[in-house]
PDB file of C-alpha atoms in Angstrom:
ATOM      1  CA  MET N   1      -0.016   0.006  -0.023  1.00  0.00           C
ATOM      2  CA  ALA N   2       2.862   2.386   0.818  1.00  0.00           C
ATOM      3  CA  ARG N   3       4.417   1.738  -2.560  1.00  0.00           C
ATOM      4  CA  ASN N   4       1.096   2.634  -4.298  1.00  0.00           C
ATOM      5  CA  ALA N   5       0.717   5.712  -2.170  1.00  0.00           C
ATOM      6  CA  ARG N   6       4.219   6.905  -3.090  1.00  0.00           C
ATOM      7  CA  ARG N   7       3.568   6.229  -6.733  1.00  0.00           C
ATOM      8  CA  LEU N   8       0.321   8.262  -6.502  1.00  0.00           C
ATOM      9  CA  GLN N   9       2.102  11.145  -4.754  1.00  0.00           C
ATOM     10  CA  THR N  10       4.839  11.138  -7.409  1.00  0.00           C
ATOM     11  CA  LEU N  11       2.165  11.306 -10.163  1.00  0.00           C
ATOM     12  CA  GLN N  12       0.342  14.128  -8.315  1.00  0.00           C
ATOM     13  CA  ARG N  13       3.606  15.958  -8.012  1.00  0.00           C
ATOM     14  CA  GLN N  14       4.409  15.519 -11.749  1.00  0.00           C
ATOM     15  CA  HIS N  15       0.952  16.712 -12.580  1.00  0.00           C
ATOM     16  CA  ARG N  16       1.322  19.915 -10.561  1.00  0.00           C
ATOM     17  CA  ILE N  17       4.681  20.545 -12.244  1.00  0.00           C
ATOM     18  CA  ALA N  18       3.034  19.919 -15.683  1.00  0.00           C
ATOM     19  CA  VAL N  19       0.266  22.400 -14.829  1.00  0.00           C
ATOM     20  CA  ILE N  20       2.879  25.048 -13.902  1.00  0.00           C
ATOM     21  CA  ALA N  21       4.810  24.318 -17.154  1.00  0.00           C
ATOM     22  CA  ARG N  22       1.588  24.647 -19.175  1.00  0.00           C
ATOM     23  CA  ARG N  23       0.857  28.044 -17.444  1.00  0.00           C
ATOM     24  CA  GLU N  24       4.414  29.269 -18.215  1.00  0.00           C
ATOM     25  CA  ALA N  25       3.999  28.182 -21.904  1.00  0.00           C
ATOM     26  CA  ILE N  26       0.747  30.145 -22.075  1.00  0.00           C
ATOM     27  CA  GLY N  27       2.521  33.164 -20.729  1.00  0.00           C
ATOM     28  CA  THR N  28       5.413  32.854 -23.203  1.00  0.00           C
ATOM     29  CA  LEU N  29       2.927  32.529 -26.012  1.00  0.00           C
ATOM     30  CA  ALA N  30       1.094  35.654 -24.908  1.00  0.00           C
ATOM     31  CA  ASN N  31       4.336  37.633 -24.506  1.00  0.00           C
ATOM     32  CA  ALA N  32       5.485  36.580 -28.021  1.00  0.00           C
ATOM     33  CA  GLN N  33       2.105  37.638 -29.460  1.00  0.00           C
ATOM     34  CA  ALA N  34       2.269  40.898 -27.610  1.00  0.00           C
ATOM     35  CA  THR N  35       5.784  41.635 -28.880  1.00  0.00           C
ATOM     36  CA  GLU N  36       4.850  40.758 -32.488  1.00  0.00           C
ATOM     37  CA  THR N  37       1.905  43.132 -32.314  1.00  0.00           C
ATOM     38  CA  GLN N  38       3.946  45.977 -30.709  1.00  0.00           C
ATOM     39  CA  SER N  39       6.721  45.498 -33.379  1.00  0.00           C
ATOM     40  CA  ALA N  40       4.235  45.468 -36.231  1.00  0.00           C
ATOM     41  CA  ASN N  41       2.582  48.609 -34.912  1.00  0.00           C
ATOM     42  CA  LEU N  42       5.860  50.419 -34.433  1.00  0.00           C
ATOM     43  CA  ALA N  43       7.010  49.447 -37.915  1.00  0.00           C
ATOM     44  CA  GLU N  44       3.832  50.754 -39.426  1.00  0.00           C
ATOM     45  CA  ARG N  45       3.958  54.033 -37.472  1.00  0.00           C
ATOM     46  CA  SER N  46       7.626  54.532 -38.356  1.00  0.00           C
ATOM     47  CA  LYS N  47       6.954  53.875 -42.126  1.00  0.00           C
ATOM     48  CA  THR N  48       4.130  56.333 -42.119  1.00  0.00           C
ATOM     49  CA  LEU N  49       6.174  59.032 -40.387  1.00  0.00           C
ATOM     50  CA  ALA N  50       9.047  58.387 -42.777  1.00  0.00           C
ATOM     51  CA  ARG N  51       6.813  58.827 -45.790  1.00  0.00           C
ATOM     52  CA  THR N  52       5.496  62.014 -44.201  1.00  0.00           C
ATOM     53  CA  TYR N  53       8.903  63.523 -43.598  1.00  0.00           C
ATOM     54  CA  SER N  54      10.323  62.434 -46.876  1.00  0.00           C
ATOM     55  CA  GLY N  55       7.278  63.923 -48.748  1.00  0.00           C
ATOM     56  CA  THR N  56       8.094  67.441 -47.572  1.00  0.00           C
ATOM     57  CA  ALA N  57      11.046  67.786 -50.003  1.00  0.00           C
ATOM     58  CA  GLY N  58       9.505  70.599 -52.038  1.00  0.00           C
ATOM     59  CA  GLU N  59       8.490  72.559 -49.026  1.00  0.00           C
ATOM     60  CA  LEU N  60      11.878  72.799 -47.320  1.00  0.00           C
ATOM     61  CA  GLU N  61      15.161  74.420 -48.269  1.00  0.00           C
ATOM     62  CA  GLY N  62      18.835  73.802 -47.438  1.00  0.00           C
ATOM     63  CA  SER N  63      19.606  72.545 -43.953  1.00  0.00           C
ATOM     64  CA  ASP N  64      16.005  72.000 -43.075  1.00  0.00           C
ATOM     65  CA  PHE N  65      15.702  69.590 -45.967  1.00  0.00           C
ATOM     66  CA  ILE N  66      18.895  67.798 -44.889  1.00  0.00           C
ATOM     67  CA  GLN N  67      17.626  67.473 -41.314  1.00  0.00           C
ATOM     68  CA  SER N  68      14.191  66.242 -42.492  1.00  0.00           C
ATOM     69  CA  ALA N  69      15.859  63.690 -44.808  1.00  0.00           C
ATOM     70  CA  ARG N  70      18.042  62.454 -41.933  1.00  0.00           C
ATOM     71  CA  PHE N  71      15.045  62.186 -39.740  1.00  0.00           C
ATOM     72  CA  ALA N  72      13.140  60.256 -42.327  1.00  0.00           C
ATOM     73  CA  GLY N  73      16.144  57.963 -42.760  1.00  0.00           C
ATOM     74  CA  SER N  74      16.212  57.343 -39.063  1.00  0.00           C
ATOM     75  CA  LEU N  75      12.500  56.581 -39.053  1.00  0.00           C
ATOM     76  CA  ALA N  76      13.001  54.128 -41.943  1.00  0.00           C
ATOM     77  CA  GLY N  77      15.749  52.462 -39.918  1.00  0.00           C
ATOM     78  CA  ILE N  78      13.522  52.132 -36.920  1.00  0.00           C
ATOM     79  CA  ALA N  79      10.840  50.652 -39.160  1.00  0.00           C
ATOM     80  CA  SER N  80      13.291  48.195 -40.545  1.00  0.00           C
ATOM     81  CA  GLU N  81      14.430  47.138 -37.065  1.00  0.00           C
ATOM     82  CA  ALA N  82      10.797  46.857 -35.858  1.00  0.00           C
ATOM     83  CA  GLU N  83      10.058  44.665 -38.904  1.00  0.00           C
ATOM     84  CA  ARG N  84      13.000  42.430 -37.987  1.00  0.00           C
ATOM     85  CA  SER N  85      11.760  42.336 -34.433  1.00  0.00           C
ATOM     86  CA  ARG N  86       8.268  41.364 -35.583  1.00  0.00           C
ATOM     87  CA  ALA N  87       9.652  38.560 -37.690  1.00  0.00           C
ATOM     88  CA  LEU N  88      11.582  37.207 -34.706  1.00  0.00           C
ATOM     89  CA  ALA N  89       8.580  37.449 -32.443  1.00  0.00           C
ATOM     90  CA  ALA N  90       6.588  35.630 -35.038  1.00  0.00           C
ATOM     91  CA  ASP N  91       9.113  32.810 -35.029  1.00  0.00           C
ATOM     92  CA  GLU N  92       9.092  32.838 -31.196  1.00  0.00           C
ATOM     93  CA  ARG N  93       5.302  32.728 -31.206  1.00  0.00           C
ATOM     94  CA  GLY N  94       5.381  29.643 -33.419  1.00  0.00           C
ATOM     95  CA  LEU N  95       7.849  27.892 -31.105  1.00  0.00           C
ATOM     96  CA  ALA N  96       5.823  28.923 -28.039  1.00  0.00           C
ATOM     97  CA  ALA N  97       2.703  27.455 -29.593  1.00  0.00           C
ATOM     98  CA  GLN N  98       4.499  24.240 -30.318  1.00  0.00           C
ATOM     99  CA  ARG N  99       5.776  24.111 -26.721  1.00  0.00           C
ATOM    100  CA  LEU N 100       2.288  24.767 -25.400  1.00  0.00           C
ATOM    101  CA  ALA N 101       0.889  21.972 -27.401  1.00  0.00           C
ATOM    102  CA  GLU N 102       3.590  19.625 -26.105  1.00  0.00           C
ATOM    103  CA  ARG N 103       2.830  20.750 -22.568  1.00  0.00           C
ATOM    104  CA  GLU N 104      -0.809  20.165 -23.016  1.00  0.00           C
ATOM    105  CA  GLN N 105      -0.208  16.687 -24.352  1.00  0.00           C
ATOM    106  CA  ARG N 106       2.013  15.855 -21.395  1.00  0.00           C
ATOM    107  CA  LEU N 107      -0.521  17.110 -19.015  1.00  0.00           C
ATOM    108  CA  GLU N 108      -3.248  15.074 -20.695  1.00  0.00           C
ATOM    109  CA  ARG N 109      -1.080  11.940 -20.473  1.00  0.00           C
ATOM    110  CA  LEU N 110      -0.365  12.594 -16.754  1.00  0.00           C
ATOM    111  CA  GLU N 111      -4.106  13.263 -16.005  1.00  0.00           C
ATOM    112  CA  ASP N 112      -4.912   9.864 -17.741  1.00  0.00           C
ATOM    113  CA  HIS N 113      -2.179   8.137 -15.829  1.00  0.00           C
ATOM    114  CA  LEU N 114      -3.180   9.745 -12.529  1.00  0.00           C
ATOM    115  CA  SER N 115      -6.856   8.768 -12.813  1.00  0.00           C
ATOM    116  CA  SER N 116      -5.783   5.269 -13.780  1.00  0.00           C
ATOM    117  CA  GLU N 117      -3.541   5.075 -10.728  1.00  0.00           C
ATOM    118  CA  LYS N 118      -6.316   6.296  -8.522  1.00  0.00           C
ATOM    119  CA  ARG N 119      -8.787   3.697  -9.957  1.00  0.00           C
ATOM    120  CA  GLU N 120      -6.216   0.998  -9.352  1.00  0.00           C
ATOM    121  CA  GLN N 121      -5.534   2.154  -5.780  1.00  0.00           C
ATOM    122  CA  ASN N 122      -9.368   2.228  -5.124  1.00  0.00           C
ATOM    123  CA  ARG N 123      -9.737  -1.276  -6.494  1.00  0.00           C
ATOM    124  CA  THR N 124      -6.921  -2.526  -4.329  1.00  0.00           C
ATOM    125  CA  VAL N 125      -8.523  -0.935  -1.290  1.00  0.00           C
ATOM    126  CA  GLN N 126     -11.822  -2.485  -2.133  1.00  0.00           C
ATOM    127  CA  LEU N 127     -10.289  -5.950  -2.628  1.00  0.00           C
ATOM    128  CA  ARG N 128      -8.588  -5.677   0.730  1.00  0.00           C
ATOM    129  CA  GLU N 129     -11.853  -4.613   2.491  1.00  0.00           C
ATOM    130  CA  THR N 130     -13.563  -7.563   0.830  1.00  0.00           C
ATOM    131  CA  ALA N 131     -10.841  -9.974   1.901  1.00  0.00           C
ATOM    132  CA  ASP N 132     -11.061  -8.573   5.437  1.00  0.00           C
ATOM    133  CA  GLN N 133     -14.834  -8.939   5.529  1.00  0.00           C
ATOM    134  CA  ALA N 134     -14.513 -12.548   4.322  1.00  0.00           C
ATOM    135  CA  MET N 135     -11.978 -13.304   7.007  1.00  0.00           C
ATOM    136  CA  LEU N 136     -14.156 -11.707   9.680  1.00  0.00           C
ATOM    137  CA  ALA N 137     -17.195 -13.683   8.446  1.00  0.00           C
ATOM    138  CA  ARG N 138     -15.190 -16.984   8.680  1.00  0.00           C
ATOM    139  CA  LYS N 139     -14.046 -16.125  12.224  1.00  0.00           C
ATOM    140  CA  LEU N 140     -17.731 -15.449  13.192  1.00  0.00           C
ATOM    141  CA  LEU N 141     -18.851 -18.705  11.739  1.00  0.00           C
ATOM    142  CA  ARG N 142     -16.374 -20.762  13.832  1.00  0.00           C
TER     143      ARG N 142
END
């Protein structure tokens, strides 16, 4: 009985760890999705601003034009970096989704194993109770 109880405790501990790992995988997926969205928004805003500042060429003269062009170039660089960041976040999101699926499968397997172990333990207890009752009945019949 002690061996079965230890095995059940071990499975329950593994189950709790699997639940925590699943929760962490969900958090990682959410963070990757948020990062991807932020990067995409930043890239789009930077591109829009870069187009706005580069479109003022006919309205500016001399040093103002040079500063505006530099600023537009900087915005284009930010947009490019944000686009790379979005792509990395998309890759991370894909990996996080895969890890989450693996964690959920493991959790499901552990839940099945845990319920099976509990059923087995209950069956063992019932068999012992039945055996004890039969022995008590034999003693009373003597």
